[in-house]
Amino acid sequence: MSLYSSFFYTLKAIKHASKSVKNIRSVYVQDQSAIVKSGEVTEFRVNLKITFEVE
C-alpha cells in the first residue's frame, strides 16, 4: 500500500471518528492492510490509535 493511500484512509477515519469523539489531538497509524478477492483489492483497512482530550 502506498503512503498516499495510508494518508487518505487516515483522513477518512479521523473525519468519521470526529463525529462522535471531540477534541482529537493526534493519531498513530498502528497497522494497515488490504483485502484481495479474485485478484482485486476490495477493501482497505487502517488500524489507528487516536488521542483526545477529555473536558
GROMACS .gro file of N, CA and C in nm:
model
  165
    1MET      N    1   0.084  -0.117   0.000
    1MET     CA    2   0.000   0.000   0.000
    1MET      C    3   0.089   0.124   0.000
    2SER      N    4   0.052   0.223  -0.071
    2SER     CA    5   0.134   0.343  -0.081
    2SER      C    6   0.113   0.435   0.038
    3LEU      N    7   0.207   0.528   0.053
    3LEU     CA    8   0.195   0.629   0.158
    3LEU      C    9   0.070   0.713   0.136
    4TYR      N   10   0.037   0.741   0.008
    4TYR     CA   11  -0.082   0.820  -0.023
    4TYR      C   12  -0.208   0.752   0.026
    5SER      N   13  -0.223   0.622   0.001
    5SER     CA   14  -0.345   0.554   0.043
    5SER      C   15  -0.357   0.550   0.194
    6SER      N   16  -0.244   0.532   0.264
    6SER     CA   17  -0.245   0.535   0.410
    6SER      C   18  -0.292   0.671   0.459
    7PHE      N   19  -0.241   0.778   0.399
    7PHE     CA   20  -0.279   0.914   0.434
    7PHE      C   21  -0.428   0.938   0.410
    8PHE      N   22  -0.476   0.896   0.292
    8PHE     CA   23  -0.616   0.914   0.255
    8PHE      C   24  -0.710   0.844   0.353
    9TYR      N   25  -0.680   0.719   0.385
    9TYR     CA   26  -0.768   0.643   0.474
    9TYR      C   27  -0.757   0.690   0.618
   10THR      N   28  -0.642   0.743   0.658
   10THR     CA   29  -0.630   0.803   0.791
   10THR      C   30  -0.718   0.926   0.801
   11LEU      N   31  -0.716   1.011   0.700
   11LEU     CA   32  -0.803   1.130   0.699
   11LEU      C   33  -0.950   1.091   0.705
   12LYS      N   34  -0.986   0.991   0.628
   12LYS     CA   35  -1.125   0.945   0.626
   12LYS      C   36  -1.168   0.892   0.763
   13ALA      N   37  -1.079   0.816   0.828
   13ALA     CA   38  -1.109   0.760   0.961
   13ALA      C   39  -1.123   0.870   1.066
   14ILE      N   40  -1.036   0.970   1.061
   14ILE     CA   41  -1.043   1.081   1.158
   14ILE      C   42  -1.171   1.161   1.137
   15LYS      N   43  -1.208   1.184   1.013
   15LYS     CA   44  -1.333   1.256   0.985
   15LYS      C   45  -1.453   1.180   1.042
   16HIS      N   46  -1.452   1.049   1.026
   16HIS     CA   47  -1.561   0.966   1.079
   16HIS      C   48  -1.560   0.966   1.232
   17ALA      N   49  -1.443   0.947   1.292
   17ALA     CA   50  -1.433   0.942   1.439
   17ALA      C   51  -1.472   1.075   1.502
   18SER      N   52  -1.440   1.185   1.436
   18SER     CA   53  -1.468   1.316   1.493
   18SER      C   54  -1.617   1.347   1.504
   19LYS      N   55  -1.700   1.265   1.442
   19LYS     CA   56  -1.846   1.282   1.457
   19LYS      C   57  -1.891   1.245   1.597
   20SER      N   58  -1.819   1.155   1.664
   20SER     CA   59  -1.859   1.112   1.798
   20SER      C   60  -1.753   1.139   1.905
   21VAL      N   61  -1.629   1.159   1.866
   21VAL     CA   62  -1.521   1.185   1.961
   21VAL      C   63  -1.474   1.330   1.941
   22LYS      N   64  -1.482   1.409   2.043
   22LYS     CA   65  -1.443   1.550   2.035
   22LYS      C   66  -1.300   1.568   2.085
   23ASN      N   67  -1.239   1.677   2.046
   23ASN     CA   68  -1.106   1.718   2.090
   23ASN      C   69  -0.996   1.617   2.053
   24ILE      N   70  -1.002   1.563   1.932
   24ILE     CA   71  -0.896   1.474   1.885
   24ILE      C   72  -0.769   1.555   1.870
   25ARG      N   73  -0.659   1.504   1.929
   25ARG     CA   74  -0.532   1.576   1.930
   25ARG      C   75  -0.425   1.513   1.841
   26SER      N   76  -0.427   1.380   1.828
   26SER     CA   77  -0.327   1.314   1.745
   26SER      C   78  -0.376   1.177   1.703
   27VAL      N   79  -0.307   1.120   1.605
   27VAL     CA   80  -0.341   0.987   1.556
   27VAL      C   81  -0.211   0.914   1.524
   28TYR      N   82  -0.211   0.784   1.554
   28TYR     CA   83  -0.097   0.697   1.526
   28TYR      C   84  -0.147   0.582   1.440
   29VAL      N   85  -0.088   0.567   1.322
   29VAL     CA   86  -0.125   0.455   1.234
   29VAL      C   87  -0.053   0.332   1.285
   30GLN      N   88  -0.129   0.242   1.344
   30GLN     CA   89  -0.073   0.122   1.405
   30GLN      C   90  -0.050   0.013   1.301
   31ASP      N   91  -0.144   0.000   1.207
   31ASP     CA   92  -0.136  -0.107   1.108
   31ASP      C   93  -0.221  -0.070   0.988
   32GLN      N   94  -0.188  -0.125   0.873
   32GLN     CA   95  -0.270  -0.106   0.755
   32GLN      C   96  -0.269  -0.234   0.674
   33SER      N   97  -0.380  -0.260   0.605
   33SER     CA   98  -0.389  -0.383   0.526
   33SER      C   99  -0.491  -0.364   0.414
   34ALA      N  100  -0.494  -0.461   0.325
   34ALA     CA  101  -0.592  -0.460   0.216
   34ALA      C  102  -0.646  -0.602   0.200
   35ILE      N  103  -0.772  -0.611   0.160
   35ILE     CA  104  -0.836  -0.739   0.133
   35ILE      C  105  -0.840  -0.757  -0.020
   36VAL      N  106  -0.797  -0.873  -0.065
   36VAL     CA  107  -0.794  -0.903  -0.209
   36VAL      C  108  -0.888  -1.020  -0.238
   37LYS      N  109  -0.976  -1.001  -0.335
   37LYS     CA  110  -1.066  -1.107  -0.380
   37LYS      C  111  -1.058  -1.114  -0.532
   38SER      N  112  -1.035  -1.234  -0.583
   38SER     CA  113  -1.025  -1.257  -0.727
   38SER      C  114  -0.920  -1.167  -0.792
   39GLY      N  115  -0.810  -1.145  -0.722
   39GLY     CA  116  -0.701  -1.065  -0.777
   39GLY      C  117  -0.722  -0.916  -0.773
   40GLU      N  118  -0.827  -0.869  -0.709
   40GLU     CA  119  -0.858  -0.726  -0.699
   40GLU      C  120  -0.865  -0.683  -0.553
   41VAL      N  121  -0.814  -0.566  -0.524
   41VAL     CA  122  -0.827  -0.510  -0.389
   41VAL      C  123  -0.970  -0.464  -0.371
   42THR      N  124  -1.037  -0.520  -0.269
   42THR     CA  125  -1.178  -0.487  -0.245
   42THR      C  126  -1.199  -0.400  -0.122
   43GLU      N  127  -1.101  -0.401  -0.031
   43GLU     CA  128  -1.111  -0.323   0.094
   43GLU      C  129  -0.973  -0.278   0.138
   44PHE      N  130  -0.969  -0.160   0.197
   44PHE     CA  131  -0.850  -0.113   0.266
   44PHE      C  132  -0.885  -0.098   0.412
   45ARG      N  133  -0.792  -0.130   0.499
   45ARG     CA  134  -0.814  -0.114   0.644
   45ARG      C  135  -0.697  -0.040   0.704
   46VAL      N  136  -0.729   0.052   0.796
   46VAL     CA  137  -0.627   0.124   0.871
   46VAL      C  138  -0.664   0.111   1.018
   47ASN      N  139  -0.572   0.061   1.098
   47ASN     CA  140  -0.592   0.047   1.242
   47ASN      C  141  -0.521   0.164   1.309
   48LEU      N  142  -0.597   0.250   1.377
   48LEU     CA  143  -0.544   0.373   1.434
   48LEU      C  144  -0.555   0.375   1.586
   49LYS      N  145  -0.465   0.450   1.647
   49LYS     CA  146  -0.480   0.488   1.786
   49LYS      C  147  -0.502   0.639   1.785
   50ILE      N  148  -0.612   0.680   1.848
   50ILE     CA  149  -0.649   0.822   1.849
   50ILE      C  150  -0.633   0.877   1.989
   51THR      N  151  -0.567   0.991   1.999
   51THR     CA  152  -0.552   1.060   2.127
   51THR      C  153  -0.648   1.178   2.129
   52PHE      N  154  -0.722   1.191   2.239
   52PHE     CA  155  -0.816   1.302   2.251
   52PHE      C  156  -0.816   1.355   2.392
   53GLU      N  157  -0.859   1.479   2.406
   53GLU     CA  158  -0.863   1.547   2.535
   53GLU      C  159  -1.003   1.535   2.595
   54VAL      N  160  -1.009   1.495   2.722
   54VAL     CA  161  -1.137   1.485   2.791
   54VAL      C  162  -1.159   1.617   2.866
   55GLU      N  163  -1.275   1.675   2.847
   55GLU     CA  164  -1.305   1.801   2.916
   55GLU      C  165  -1.371   1.777   3.048
   0.00000   0.00000   0.00000
